[in-house]
Amino acid sequence: MSDAIPPKPRPEPSDDTRPYWEGVAAHRLLLQRCADCGRVRHYPRPLCDACHSFAVEWIEASGRASVHSWTVAHHPFHPAFKAELPYTLVTADLPEGVRMLARLRGMGPEALRVGLPLRIGFEDNGEGLTLPVFRPAD
């Protein structure tokens, strides 16, 4: 049995998610909005859950968020993340009306509370992938 750590899983952009990932790579959080009824949605998907339209447009998020909930991971969901344990995942409410999940940076979980203001940041992982993260609001 090998002790080699497998590579981290990577997102595979589809036609529906490509604008999101291109935005994140440019350090911009883009959200889908239904071009028919105006409902904002996140995560990206092909169909509006409000009116069932396939028409979509992309808007840039404000960059603000507030804590909805969080969890501290002590067990890796994939072996490649074992060296990063423990880490904190935050579910945050965005003023655009959606929730988003991302890792917490710049503070420990003991400082979190529901409603705490956050800002969206971006981290380049050095392997050609950029991911959104949450940081304390300035």
Short mmCIF file of C-alpha atoms in Angstrom, two decimals:
data_model
loop_
_atom_site.label_atom_id
_atom_site.label_comp_id
_atom_site.label_asym_id
_atom_site.label_seq_id
_atom_site.Cartn_x
_atom_site.Cartn_y
_atom_site.Cartn_z
CA MET A 1 0.00 0.00 0.00
CA SER A 2 1.37 3.38 -1.00
CA ASP A 3 1.66 6.34 1.39
CA ALA A 4 1.53 8.77 -1.52
CA ILE A 5 -1.03 11.51 -1.06
CA PRO A 6 -3.38 11.72 -4.03
CA PRO A 7 -3.91 15.09 -5.70
CA LYS A 8 -6.78 17.26 -4.51
CA PRO A 9 -9.95 16.95 -6.53
CA ARG A 10 -10.47 19.85 -8.93
CA PRO A 11 -13.67 21.33 -10.25
CA GLU A 12 -14.40 20.57 -13.87
CA PRO A 13 -16.18 23.62 -15.32
CA SER A 14 -19.21 22.96 -17.47
CA ASP A 15 -21.01 25.35 -19.78
CA ASP A 16 -23.19 26.31 -16.80
CA THR A 17 -20.32 26.92 -14.35
CA ARG A 18 -17.53 28.23 -16.60
CA PRO A 19 -18.38 31.95 -16.08
CA TYR A 20 -18.30 31.41 -12.31
CA TRP A 21 -14.84 29.81 -12.40
CA GLU A 22 -13.51 32.41 -14.85
CA GLY A 23 -14.76 35.14 -12.51
CA VAL A 24 -13.14 33.52 -9.47
CA ALA A 25 -9.85 33.22 -11.40
CA ALA A 26 -10.08 37.00 -11.98
CA HIS A 27 -10.87 37.53 -8.26
CA ARG A 28 -14.51 38.42 -8.95
CA LEU A 29 -17.46 36.52 -7.52
CA LEU A 30 -20.07 36.18 -10.26
CA LEU A 31 -23.56 34.95 -9.48
CA GLN A 32 -26.23 33.71 -11.84
CA ARG A 33 -29.44 35.70 -12.16
CA CYS A 34 -32.48 34.50 -14.03
CA ALA A 35 -32.87 36.70 -17.10
CA ASP A 36 -36.64 36.20 -16.97
CA CYS A 37 -37.71 36.60 -13.31
CA GLY A 38 -34.54 38.17 -11.83
CA ARG A 39 -33.95 35.60 -9.09
CA VAL A 40 -30.29 35.28 -8.10
CA ARG A 41 -28.99 31.76 -7.57
CA HIS A 42 -25.83 30.16 -6.30
CA TYR A 43 -24.38 27.54 -6.96
CA PRO A 44 -24.50 27.88 -10.77
CA ARG A 45 -27.02 25.62 -12.48
CA PRO A 46 -28.90 25.56 -15.76
CA LEU A 47 -32.47 26.10 -14.54
CA CYS A 48 -34.14 28.78 -12.42
CA ASP A 49 -35.85 27.10 -9.48
CA ALA A 50 -38.43 29.92 -9.30
CA CYS A 51 -39.74 30.13 -12.88
CA HIS A 52 -37.94 27.19 -14.59
CA SER A 53 -36.36 29.42 -17.21
CA PHE A 54 -33.08 28.50 -18.85
CA ALA A 55 -32.29 32.20 -19.52
CA VAL A 56 -29.36 33.37 -17.40
CA GLU A 57 -27.21 36.44 -16.89
CA TRP A 58 -24.25 36.95 -14.59
CA ILE A 59 -23.87 39.69 -11.97
CA GLU A 60 -20.94 40.58 -9.76
CA ALA A 61 -21.50 40.05 -6.04
CA SER A 62 -20.87 42.91 -3.62
CA GLY A 63 -18.11 41.01 -1.81
CA ARG A 64 -19.95 41.23 1.51
CA ALA A 65 -21.35 38.34 3.53
CA SER A 66 -22.45 37.46 7.05
CA VAL A 67 -22.07 34.21 8.97
CA HIS A 68 -25.06 31.90 8.81
CA SER A 69 -23.34 28.83 10.30
CA TRP A 70 -20.00 27.05 10.37
CA THR A 71 -18.30 23.77 11.04
CA VAL A 72 -14.75 22.80 11.92
CA ALA A 73 -13.56 19.81 9.91
CA HIS A 74 -11.39 17.39 11.86
CA HIS A 75 -11.65 14.54 9.37
CA PRO A 76 -10.70 14.96 5.71
CA PHE A 77 -13.43 14.29 3.16
CA HIS A 78 -10.54 13.38 0.81
CA PRO A 79 -7.04 12.16 1.80
CA ALA A 80 -5.37 15.12 0.06
CA PHE A 81 -6.80 17.49 2.70
CA LYS A 82 -5.45 15.60 5.72
CA ALA A 83 -2.43 17.91 6.17
CA GLU A 84 -4.74 20.97 6.37
CA LEU A 85 -6.79 19.76 9.33
CA PRO A 86 -8.51 21.22 11.19
CA TYR A 87 -10.14 23.82 8.95
CA THR A 88 -13.27 25.90 9.23
CA LEU A 89 -16.02 25.99 6.62
CA VAL A 90 -18.49 28.87 6.80
CA THR A 91 -21.94 29.08 5.26
CA ALA A 92 -22.63 32.78 4.76
CA ASP A 93 -25.56 34.87 3.64
CA LEU A 94 -24.80 37.25 0.78
CA PRO A 95 -26.81 40.47 0.39
CA GLU A 96 -27.76 39.27 -3.08
CA GLY A 97 -30.08 36.75 -1.39
CA VAL A 98 -28.06 33.53 -1.68
CA ARG A 99 -25.85 31.48 0.61
CA MET A 100 -22.31 30.40 -0.11
CA LEU A 101 -19.91 27.92 1.48
CA ALA A 102 -16.17 28.64 1.69
CA ARG A 103 -13.19 28.21 3.96
CA LEU A 104 -12.48 30.76 6.66
CA ARG A 105 -9.20 32.67 6.62
CA GLY A 106 -7.74 35.33 8.89
CA MET A 107 -9.46 34.33 12.13
CA GLY A 108 -10.17 31.28 14.21
CA PRO A 109 -13.55 29.61 14.64
CA GLU A 110 -13.75 30.77 18.27
CA ALA A 111 -14.35 34.34 17.01
CA LEU A 112 -17.32 33.37 14.81
CA ARG A 113 -20.90 34.23 15.66
CA VAL A 114 -24.09 34.21 13.62
CA GLY A 115 -24.40 37.48 11.72
CA LEU A 116 -20.69 38.35 11.91
CA PRO A 117 -19.77 40.46 8.86
CA LEU A 118 -17.33 38.86 6.43
CA ARG A 119 -15.84 39.75 3.09
CA ILE A 120 -15.17 37.47 0.18
CA GLY A 121 -11.53 36.96 -0.71
CA PHE A 122 -9.72 34.76 -3.19
CA GLU A 123 -6.80 32.37 -2.88
CA ASP A 124 -4.66 31.09 -5.70
CA ASN A 125 -3.58 27.58 -4.73
CA GLY A 126 -0.38 27.60 -6.79
CA GLU A 127 -1.72 24.80 -8.99
CA GLY A 128 -3.69 27.01 -11.38
CA LEU A 129 -6.88 27.07 -9.31
CA THR A 130 -8.38 30.03 -7.49
CA LEU A 131 -10.99 29.51 -4.78
CA PRO A 132 -13.19 31.95 -2.86
CA VAL A 133 -12.63 32.25 0.89
CA PHE A 134 -14.22 34.24 3.69
CA ARG A 135 -12.20 36.78 5.69
CA PRO A 136 -13.16 39.07 8.55
CA ALA A 137 -14.76 42.29 7.31
CA ASP A 138 -12.46 45.32 7.61
#
